[in-house]
Amino acid sequence: MPVEHQVTVTPEATLLIPNVGVIDVREQTLQSVKKSVATVVGKKYPTAEVTLNLIAPRKIVVQVTGDVFDEGKYEVNALQRVDNLIALANTLPPGLSDKKLYEEISRTRVSSSLRNIIIQRKSGIKLRADLTKYMATGEGKYNPYLREGDQVLVPGRLMNAIGMLGAVRLPSGFEYVPGDSLTDLIAMGFGFKAAADSMHGVLTRLSADANSMEKIDVNPAAIVAGKERNIALLPGDQLTIREVPELRQSLIVAIEGEVKHPGQY
């Protein structure tokens, strides 16, 4: 008959499997833990078919400080990410309803950085979360999972900005982060509209002497496709994409009645 055990990951990140032993699961994904358990159990029970299911993620304690409404420690589950913690810190407790507090939270959401969030791990490792890129790409590396003991610092939003205008899905300004490129900017703007003239763009940039604005003709479509060299951005850069001019439609008008030349025109 099948044998079932419900086990819990200890604070030391180990699994104690009855009649098998202890397995270290520190820093492992669920998939890698499944493989580890199957390997260890298989050594003692070679013919056993091993399955492992996550019943509930464990609780962890993390801390958030900086430009959030309610700094402090929070208990979250291990499947939550940095943006989930910030959302908690910018939410009124249940039962509270205060117009001034709501206004303060709204101001905080506008003033806080989305791209320069620092995560300090217990191990000493520092990571940076970039929620703007996460929303644009869906890549988890820009919005890491939280770990026990994480300290998250949300700084104020920097004044340095880059932007996109014209025929893009999200014309807007974004915080500048050193290392940003033209393809990053296009991704944060969610790409081109269907009517965009994506082969012809203008990058506007402050001149080296800061006395004038330079206009650089670029081919965004070729850069995104890797056919032309990417361009490193500077604070204040702005990309403009024009729309393809619409062709004049042919309209047919019928004229009848007391006219000299009735018909269609």
PDB file of C-alpha atoms in Angstrom:
ATOM      1  CA  MET A   1       0.000   0.000   0.000  1.00  0.00           C
ATOM      2  CA  PRO A   2       1.163   3.571  -0.645  1.00  0.00           C
ATOM      3  CA  VAL A   3       2.813   5.235   2.328  1.00  0.00           C
ATOM      4  CA  GLU A   4       2.191   8.953   2.812  1.00  0.00           C
ATOM      5  CA  HIS A   5       4.085  11.334   5.070  1.00  0.00           C
ATOM      6  CA  GLN A   6       3.466  15.024   5.677  1.00  0.00           C
ATOM      7  CA  VAL A   7       6.765  16.726   6.482  1.00  0.00           C
ATOM      8  CA  THR A   8       7.704  20.318   7.230  1.00  0.00           C
ATOM      9  CA  VAL A   9      10.781  22.239   6.238  1.00  0.00           C
ATOM     10  CA  THR A  10      12.626  23.145   9.456  1.00  0.00           C
ATOM     11  CA  PRO A  11      13.993  26.628  10.232  1.00  0.00           C
ATOM     12  CA  GLU A  12      17.379  25.171   9.234  1.00  0.00           C
ATOM     13  CA  ALA A  13      15.959  24.399   5.776  1.00  0.00           C
ATOM     14  CA  THR A  14      15.983  20.606   6.156  1.00  0.00           C
ATOM     15  CA  LEU A  15      13.394  17.871   5.580  1.00  0.00           C
ATOM     16  CA  LEU A  16      13.168  14.953   8.001  1.00  0.00           C
ATOM     17  CA  ILE A  17      11.694  11.986   6.133  1.00  0.00           C
ATOM     18  CA  PRO A  18      10.689   9.097   8.429  1.00  0.00           C
ATOM     19  CA  ASN A  19      12.798   5.931   7.987  1.00  0.00           C
ATOM     20  CA  VAL A  20      14.955   7.721   5.408  1.00  0.00           C
ATOM     21  CA  GLY A  21      16.810  10.609   6.999  1.00  0.00           C
ATOM     22  CA  VAL A  22      17.473  14.323   6.747  1.00  0.00           C
ATOM     23  CA  ILE A  23      17.715  16.179   3.455  1.00  0.00           C
ATOM     24  CA  ASP A  24      19.168  19.677   3.133  1.00  0.00           C
ATOM     25  CA  VAL A  25      16.882  21.758   0.900  1.00  0.00           C
ATOM     26  CA  ARG A  26      18.499  25.136   1.439  1.00  0.00           C
ATOM     27  CA  GLU A  27      18.374  27.478  -1.596  1.00  0.00           C
ATOM     28  CA  GLN A  28      16.628  24.820  -3.713  1.00  0.00           C
ATOM     29  CA  THR A  29      13.598  25.246  -5.930  1.00  0.00           C
ATOM     30  CA  LEU A  30      10.593  22.958  -5.514  1.00  0.00           C
ATOM     31  CA  GLN A  31      11.631  21.058  -8.636  1.00  0.00           C
ATOM     32  CA  SER A  32      15.149  20.429  -7.348  1.00  0.00           C
ATOM     33  CA  VAL A  33      13.792  19.352  -3.938  1.00  0.00           C
ATOM     34  CA  LYS A  34      11.594  16.777  -5.691  1.00  0.00           C
ATOM     35  CA  LYS A  35      14.657  15.350  -7.422  1.00  0.00           C
ATOM     36  CA  SER A  36      16.672  15.310  -4.176  1.00  0.00           C
ATOM     37  CA  VAL A  37      13.930  13.500  -2.282  1.00  0.00           C
ATOM     38  CA  ALA A  38      13.438  10.967  -5.073  1.00  0.00           C
ATOM     39  CA  THR A  39      17.181  10.263  -5.153  1.00  0.00           C
ATOM     40  CA  VAL A  40      17.547   9.773  -1.383  1.00  0.00           C
ATOM     41  CA  VAL A  41      14.389   7.699  -0.984  1.00  0.00           C
ATOM     42  CA  GLY A  42      15.294   5.642  -4.064  1.00  0.00           C
ATOM     43  CA  LYS A  43      18.582   4.569  -2.478  1.00  0.00           C
ATOM     44  CA  LYS A  44      16.720   2.914   0.396  1.00  0.00           C
ATOM     45  CA  TYR A  45      13.637   1.815  -1.518  1.00  0.00           C
ATOM     46  CA  PRO A  46      14.786   1.216  -5.119  1.00  0.00           C
ATOM     47  CA  THR A  47      11.364   0.143  -6.400  1.00  0.00           C
ATOM     48  CA  ALA A  48       9.415   2.947  -4.737  1.00  0.00           C
ATOM     49  CA  GLU A  49       7.619   5.573  -6.802  1.00  0.00           C
ATOM     50  CA  VAL A  50       8.171   8.892  -5.070  1.00  0.00           C
ATOM     51  CA  THR A  51       5.908  11.932  -5.422  1.00  0.00           C
ATOM     52  CA  LEU A  52       6.219  15.227  -3.571  1.00  0.00           C
ATOM     53  CA  ASN A  53       3.572  17.951  -3.408  1.00  0.00           C
ATOM     54  CA  LEU A  54       3.719  21.350  -1.744  1.00  0.00           C
ATOM     55  CA  ILE A  55       0.768  21.690   0.619  1.00  0.00           C
ATOM     56  CA  ALA A  56       1.507  25.220   1.814  1.00  0.00           C
ATOM     57  CA  PRO A  57       4.496  27.558   1.532  1.00  0.00           C
ATOM     58  CA  ARG A  58       6.284  28.260   4.784  1.00  0.00           C
ATOM     59  CA  LYS A  59       6.058  31.588   6.558  1.00  0.00           C
ATOM     60  CA  ILE A  60       9.055  33.911   6.683  1.00  0.00           C
ATOM     61  CA  VAL A  61       9.750  37.250   8.372  1.00  0.00           C
ATOM     62  CA  VAL A  62      11.141  40.111   6.284  1.00  0.00           C
ATOM     63  CA  GLN A  63      11.617  43.825   6.830  1.00  0.00           C
ATOM     64  CA  VAL A  64      10.898  46.831   4.615  1.00  0.00           C
ATOM     65  CA  THR A  65      12.165  50.378   5.142  1.00  0.00           C
ATOM     66  CA  GLY A  66      12.402  53.598   3.191  1.00  0.00           C
ATOM     67  CA  ASP A  67       9.757  55.343   1.117  1.00  0.00           C
ATOM     68  CA  VAL A  68       6.766  53.206   2.113  1.00  0.00           C
ATOM     69  CA  PHE A  69       3.713  54.054   4.198  1.00  0.00           C
ATOM     70  CA  ASP A  70       4.305  51.572   7.021  1.00  0.00           C
ATOM     71  CA  GLU A  71       7.917  50.512   7.614  1.00  0.00           C
ATOM     72  CA  GLY A  72       8.560  47.421   9.692  1.00  0.00           C
ATOM     73  CA  LYS A  73       8.646  43.637   9.774  1.00  0.00           C
ATOM     74  CA  TYR A  74       6.088  41.510   7.969  1.00  0.00           C
ATOM     75  CA  GLU A  75       5.254  37.825   7.956  1.00  0.00           C
ATOM     76  CA  VAL A  76       4.801  36.619   4.400  1.00  0.00           C
ATOM     77  CA  ASN A  77       4.941  33.262   2.673  1.00  0.00           C
ATOM     78  CA  ALA A  78       7.991  32.076   0.796  1.00  0.00           C
ATOM     79  CA  LEU A  79       6.261  32.339  -2.595  1.00  0.00           C
ATOM     80  CA  GLN A  80       5.809  36.086  -2.349  1.00  0.00           C
ATOM     81  CA  ARG A  81       8.008  38.573  -4.147  1.00  0.00           C
ATOM     82  CA  VAL A  82       9.353  42.045  -3.431  1.00  0.00           C
ATOM     83  CA  ASP A  83       6.333  43.786  -4.983  1.00  0.00           C
ATOM     84  CA  ASN A  84       3.988  41.850  -2.672  1.00  0.00           C
ATOM     85  CA  LEU A  85       5.866  43.140   0.380  1.00  0.00           C
ATOM     86  CA  ILE A  86       5.792  46.736  -0.844  1.00  0.00           C
ATOM     87  CA  ALA A  87       2.051  46.442  -1.516  1.00  0.00           C
ATOM     88  CA  LEU A  88       1.548  45.266   2.082  1.00  0.00           C
ATOM     89  CA  ALA A  89       3.570  48.201   3.390  1.00  0.00           C
ATOM     90  CA  ASN A  90       1.435  50.617   1.357  1.00  0.00           C
ATOM     91  CA  THR A  91      -1.944  49.287   2.500  1.00  0.00           C
ATOM     92  CA  LEU A  92      -4.107  50.551   5.346  1.00  0.00           C
ATOM     93  CA  PRO A  93      -4.811  47.980   8.082  1.00  0.00           C
ATOM     94  CA  PRO A  94      -8.304  46.431   7.910  1.00  0.00           C
ATOM     95  CA  GLY A  95     -10.939  48.581   9.563  1.00  0.00           C
ATOM     96  CA  LEU A  96      -9.140  51.878   9.090  1.00  0.00           C
ATOM     97  CA  SER A  97     -10.623  54.466   6.763  1.00  0.00           C
ATOM     98  CA  ASP A  98      -9.003  57.873   6.726  1.00  0.00           C
ATOM     99  CA  LYS A  99      -8.903  60.242   3.745  1.00  0.00           C
ATOM    100  CA  LYS A 100      -5.600  61.819   4.798  1.00  0.00           C
ATOM    101  CA  LEU A 101      -3.956  58.417   5.192  1.00  0.00           C
ATOM    102  CA  TYR A 102      -5.161  57.360   1.746  1.00  0.00           C
ATOM    103  CA  GLU A 103      -3.717  60.564   0.305  1.00  0.00           C
ATOM    104  CA  GLU A 104      -0.403  59.883   2.055  1.00  0.00           C
ATOM    105  CA  ILE A 105      -0.295  56.359   0.628  1.00  0.00           C
ATOM    106  CA  SER A 106      -1.046  57.721  -2.844  1.00  0.00           C
ATOM    107  CA  ARG A 107       1.813  60.227  -2.548  1.00  0.00           C
ATOM    108  CA  THR A 108       4.157  57.486  -1.363  1.00  0.00           C
ATOM    109  CA  ARG A 109       3.323  55.260  -4.320  1.00  0.00           C
ATOM    110  CA  VAL A 110       4.175  58.118  -6.680  1.00  0.00           C
ATOM    111  CA  SER A 111       7.358  59.234  -4.923  1.00  0.00           C
ATOM    112  CA  SER A 112       8.937  55.832  -4.242  1.00  0.00           C
ATOM    113  CA  SER A 113      11.372  54.174  -6.612  1.00  0.00           C
ATOM    114  CA  LEU A 114      10.285  51.236  -8.736  1.00  0.00           C
ATOM    115  CA  ARG A 115      13.697  50.498 -10.245  1.00  0.00           C
ATOM    116  CA  ASN A 116      16.277  50.920  -7.482  1.00  0.00           C
ATOM    117  CA  ILE A 117      14.876  48.729  -4.703  1.00  0.00           C
ATOM    118  CA  ILE A 118      17.627  47.036  -2.685  1.00  0.00           C
ATOM    119  CA  ILE A 119      17.274  43.570  -1.124  1.00  0.00           C
ATOM    120  CA  GLN A 120      19.830  42.734   1.571  1.00  0.00           C
ATOM    121  CA  ARG A 121      20.025  38.970   2.185  1.00  0.00           C
ATOM    122  CA  LYS A 122      21.082  37.418   5.502  1.00  0.00           C
ATOM    123  CA  SER A 123      24.070  36.004   3.642  1.00  0.00           C
ATOM    124  CA  GLY A 124      25.282  39.531   2.880  1.00  0.00           C
ATOM    125  CA  ILE A 125      24.333  39.394  -0.802  1.00  0.00           C
ATOM    126  CA  LYS A 126      22.680  42.528  -2.195  1.00  0.00           C
ATOM    127  CA  LEU A 127      20.166  42.394  -5.051  1.00  0.00           C
ATOM    128  CA  ARG A 128      18.302  45.116  -6.924  1.00  0.00           C
ATOM    129  CA  ALA A 129      14.643  44.836  -7.849  1.00  0.00           C
ATOM    130  CA  ASP A 130      13.383  46.631 -10.952  1.00  0.00           C
ATOM    131  CA  LEU A 131       9.592  46.469 -10.887  1.00  0.00           C
ATOM    132  CA  THR A 132       9.200  48.522 -14.061  1.00  0.00           C
ATOM    133  CA  LYS A 133      11.160  45.933 -16.024  1.00  0.00           C
ATOM    134  CA  TYR A 134       9.322  43.114 -14.248  1.00  0.00           C
ATOM    135  CA  MET A 135       5.953  44.511 -15.339  1.00  0.00           C
ATOM    136  CA  ALA A 136       7.234  44.922 -18.894  1.00  0.00           C
ATOM    137  CA  THR A 137       8.953  41.534 -19.280  1.00  0.00           C
ATOM    138  CA  GLY A 138       7.523  39.239 -16.607  1.00  0.00           C
ATOM    139  CA  GLU A 139      11.058  38.042 -15.820  1.00  0.00           C
ATOM    140  CA  GLY A 140      11.331  37.011 -12.171  1.00  0.00           C
ATOM    141  CA  LYS A 141      14.943  38.163 -11.830  1.00  0.00           C
ATOM    142  CA  TYR A 142      13.666  41.745 -11.704  1.00  0.00           C
ATOM    143  CA  ASN A 143      11.318  40.938  -8.790  1.00  0.00           C
ATOM    144  CA  PRO A 144      12.996  38.272  -6.631  1.00  0.00           C
ATOM    145  CA  TYR A 145      11.241  35.910  -4.259  1.00  0.00           C
ATOM    146  CA  LEU A 146      11.601  36.927  -0.621  1.00  0.00           C
ATOM    147  CA  ARG A 147      13.726  34.900   1.776  1.00  0.00           C
ATOM    148  CA  GLU A 148      13.857  34.640   5.544  1.00  0.00           C
ATOM    149  CA  GLY A 149      15.534  37.688   7.058  1.00  0.00           C
ATOM    150  CA  ASP A 150      15.494  39.844   3.912  1.00  0.00           C
ATOM    151  CA  GLN A 151      15.756  43.589   4.446  1.00  0.00           C
ATOM    152  CA  VAL A 152      14.172  45.561   1.613  1.00  0.00           C
ATOM    153  CA  LEU A 153      15.019  49.244   1.138  1.00  0.00           C
ATOM    154  CA  VAL A 154      12.699  51.337  -1.036  1.00  0.00           C
ATOM    155  CA  PRO A 155      14.422  54.654  -1.852  1.00  0.00           C
ATOM    156  CA  GLY A 156      12.757  57.762  -3.195  1.00  0.00           C
ATOM    157  CA  ARG A 157      12.360  58.039  -6.935  1.00  0.00           C
ATOM    158  CA  LEU A 158      15.317  59.708  -8.651  1.00  0.00           C
ATOM    159  CA  MET A 159      14.751  62.795 -10.780  1.00  0.00           C
ATOM    160  CA  ASN A 160      16.874  61.352 -13.612  1.00  0.00           C
ATOM    161  CA  ALA A 161      14.459  60.076 -16.227  1.00  0.00           C
ATOM    162  CA  ILE A 162      14.272  58.626 -19.713  1.00  0.00           C
ATOM    163  CA  GLY A 163      11.154  58.543 -21.823  1.00  0.00           C
ATOM    164  CA  MET A 164       9.245  57.441 -24.903  1.00  0.00           C
ATOM    165  CA  LEU A 165       6.701  59.376 -26.923  1.00  0.00           C
ATOM    166  CA  GLY A 166       4.598  58.725 -29.976  1.00  0.00           C
ATOM    167  CA  ALA A 167       3.483  55.414 -31.434  1.00  0.00           C
ATOM    168  CA  VAL A 168       4.295  53.132 -28.489  1.00  0.00           C
ATOM    169  CA  ARG A 169       1.907  51.216 -26.270  1.00  0.00           C
ATOM    170  CA  LEU A 170       2.929  53.082 -23.094  1.00  0.00           C
ATOM    171  CA  PRO A 171       4.249  56.567 -23.826  1.00  0.00           C
ATOM    172  CA  SER A 172       5.734  57.620 -20.512  1.00  0.00           C
ATOM    173  CA  GLY A 173       8.782  58.620 -18.518  1.00  0.00           C
ATOM    174  CA  PHE A 174      10.790  56.083 -16.501  1.00  0.00           C
ATOM    175  CA  GLU A 175      13.478  56.236 -13.849  1.00  0.00           C
ATOM    176  CA  TYR A 176      16.952  56.044 -15.315  1.00  0.00           C
ATOM    177  CA  VAL A 177      19.246  53.266 -14.124  1.00  0.00           C
ATOM    178  CA  PRO A 178      22.904  53.101 -15.192  1.00  0.00           C
ATOM    179  CA  GLY A 179      23.201  50.500 -17.931  1.00  0.00           C
ATOM    180  CA  ASP A 180      19.841  51.266 -19.523  1.00  0.00           C
ATOM    181  CA  SER A 181      19.773  50.852 -23.303  1.00  0.00           C
ATOM    182  CA  LEU A 182      17.418  51.725 -26.116  1.00  0.00           C
ATOM    183  CA  THR A 183      15.978  48.188 -26.141  1.00  0.00           C
ATOM    184  CA  ASP A 184      15.304  48.452 -22.380  1.00  0.00           C
ATOM    185  CA  LEU A 185      13.381  51.670 -22.952  1.00  0.00           C
ATOM    186  CA  ILE A 186      11.319  50.136 -25.769  1.00  0.00           C
ATOM    187  CA  ALA A 187      10.524  47.114 -23.568  1.00  0.00           C
ATOM    188  CA  MET A 188       9.400  49.353 -20.693  1.00  0.00           C
ATOM    189  CA  GLY A 189       7.124  51.128 -23.163  1.00  0.00           C
ATOM    190  CA  PHE A 190       5.640  47.705 -24.090  1.00  0.00           C
ATOM    191  CA  GLY A 191       6.828  47.976 -27.680  1.00  0.00           C
ATOM    192  CA  PHE A 192       5.445  49.659 -30.767  1.00  0.00           C
ATOM    193  CA  LYS A 193       1.858  50.256 -31.786  1.00  0.00           C
ATOM    194  CA  ALA A 194       0.640  48.544 -34.943  1.00  0.00           C
ATOM    195  CA  ALA A 195       0.709  51.870 -36.793  1.00  0.00           C
ATOM    196  CA  ALA A 196       4.238  52.772 -35.653  1.00  0.00           C
ATOM    197  CA  ASP A 197       6.940  53.687 -38.128  1.00  0.00           C
ATOM    198  CA  SER A 198       9.359  51.597 -36.082  1.00  0.00           C
ATOM    199  CA  MET A 199      12.194  51.925 -38.601  1.00  0.00           C
ATOM    200  CA  HIS A 200      12.451  55.655 -38.052  1.00  0.00           C
ATOM    201  CA  GLY A 201      12.862  57.098 -34.575  1.00  0.00           C
ATOM    202  CA  VAL A 202      14.471  60.193 -33.096  1.00  0.00           C
ATOM    203  CA  LEU A 203      16.550  60.039 -29.913  1.00  0.00           C
ATOM    204  CA  THR A 204      16.715  63.463 -28.267  1.00  0.00           C
ATOM    205  CA  ARG A 205      19.685  63.993 -25.952  1.00  0.00           C
ATOM    206  CA  LEU A 206      21.295  66.863 -24.059  1.00  0.00           C
ATOM    207  CA  SER A 207      24.522  67.900 -25.736  1.00  0.00           C
ATOM    208  CA  ALA A 208      27.897  67.334 -24.073  1.00  0.00           C
ATOM    209  CA  ASP A 209      28.164  71.023 -23.157  1.00  0.00           C
ATOM    210  CA  ALA A 210      24.572  70.994 -21.821  1.00  0.00           C
ATOM    211  CA  ASN A 211      23.705  74.035 -23.946  1.00  0.00           C
ATOM    212  CA  SER A 212      21.468  72.394 -26.540  1.00  0.00           C
ATOM    213  CA  MET A 213      19.506  69.288 -27.446  1.00  0.00           C
ATOM    214  CA  GLU A 214      20.846  66.873 -30.034  1.00  0.00           C
ATOM    215  CA  LYS A 215      18.607  64.781 -32.291  1.00  0.00           C
ATOM    216  CA  ILE A 216      19.889  61.382 -33.363  1.00  0.00           C
ATOM    217  CA  ASP A 217      18.115  59.408 -36.086  1.00  0.00           C
ATOM    218  CA  VAL A 218      17.779  55.744 -35.098  1.00  0.00           C
ATOM    219  CA  ASN A 219      16.204  52.570 -36.459  1.00  0.00           C
ATOM    220  CA  PRO A 220      14.500  51.077 -33.373  1.00  0.00           C
ATOM    221  CA  ALA A 221      13.149  48.028 -35.228  1.00  0.00           C
ATOM    222  CA  ALA A 222      16.636  47.048 -36.436  1.00  0.00           C
ATOM    223  CA  ILE A 223      18.119  47.582 -32.970  1.00  0.00           C
ATOM    224  CA  VAL A 224      15.453  45.415 -31.322  1.00  0.00           C
ATOM    225  CA  ALA A 225      16.063  42.719 -33.946  1.00  0.00           C
ATOM    226  CA  GLY A 226      19.808  42.813 -33.240  1.00  0.00           C
ATOM    227  CA  LYS A 227      20.637  44.002 -36.747  1.00  0.00           C
ATOM    228  CA  GLU A 228      22.088  47.286 -35.502  1.00  0.00           C
ATOM    229  CA  ARG A 229      24.124  48.101 -32.413  1.00  0.00           C
ATOM    230  CA  ASN A 230      22.186  48.887 -29.263  1.00  0.00           C
ATOM    231  CA  ILE A 231      22.525  52.383 -27.823  1.00  0.00           C
ATOM    232  CA  ALA A 232      23.447  53.101 -24.200  1.00  0.00           C
ATOM    233  CA  LEU A 233      21.140  55.727 -22.752  1.00  0.00           C
ATOM    234  CA  LEU A 234      21.931  58.785 -20.661  1.00  0.00           C
ATOM    235  CA  PRO A 235      19.723  60.581 -18.135  1.00  0.00           C
ATOM    236  CA  GLY A 236      17.226  62.793 -19.935  1.00  0.00           C
ATOM    237  CA  ASP A 237      17.211  60.801 -23.197  1.00  0.00           C
ATOM    238  CA  GLN A 238      13.875  60.678 -24.999  1.00  0.00           C
ATOM    239  CA  LEU A 239      12.852  58.439 -27.888  1.00  0.00           C
ATOM    240  CA  THR A 240      10.082  59.521 -30.267  1.00  0.00           C
ATOM    241  CA  ILE A 241       8.405  57.078 -32.655  1.00  0.00           C
ATOM    242  CA  ARG A 242       6.103  58.490 -35.312  1.00  0.00           C
ATOM    243  CA  GLU A 243       3.065  56.791 -36.788  1.00  0.00           C
ATOM    244  CA  VAL A 244       2.889  55.742 -40.424  1.00  0.00           C
ATOM    245  CA  PRO A 245       0.849  58.431 -42.256  1.00  0.00           C
ATOM    246  CA  GLU A 246      -2.581  57.092 -43.106  1.00  0.00           C
ATOM    247  CA  LEU A 247      -3.363  56.865 -46.806  1.00  0.00           C
ATOM    248  CA  ARG A 248      -6.339  58.913 -47.890  1.00  0.00           C
ATOM    249  CA  GLN A 249      -9.315  56.597 -48.271  1.00  0.00           C
ATOM    250  CA  SER A 250     -11.259  56.493 -51.537  1.00  0.00           C
ATOM    251  CA  LEU A 251     -14.850  57.491 -50.929  1.00  0.00           C
ATOM    252  CA  ILE A 252     -17.700  56.961 -53.412  1.00  0.00           C
ATOM    253  CA  VAL A 253     -20.575  59.441 -53.401  1.00  0.00           C
ATOM    254  CA  ALA A 254     -23.798  58.993 -55.379  1.00  0.00           C
ATOM    255  CA  ILE A 255     -25.596  62.094 -56.688  1.00  0.00           C
ATOM    256  CA  GLU A 256     -29.193  61.807 -57.974  1.00  0.00           C
ATOM    257  CA  GLY A 257     -32.125  64.086 -58.683  1.00  0.00           C
ATOM    258  CA  GLU A 258     -32.318  67.476 -60.416  1.00  0.00           C
ATOM    259  CA  VAL A 259     -28.619  67.709 -61.319  1.00  0.00           C
ATOM    260  CA  LYS A 260     -26.904  67.945 -64.694  1.00  0.00           C
ATOM    261  CA  HIS A 261     -24.638  64.918 -64.171  1.00  0.00           C
ATOM    262  CA  PRO A 262     -26.119  62.348 -61.757  1.00  0.00           C
ATOM    263  CA  GLY A 263     -24.059  59.315 -60.908  1.00  0.00           C
ATOM    264  CA  GLN A 264     -21.325  58.045 -58.644  1.00  0.00           C
ATOM    265  CA  TYR A 265     -18.199  60.054 -57.900  1.00  0.00           C
TER     266      TYR A 265
END
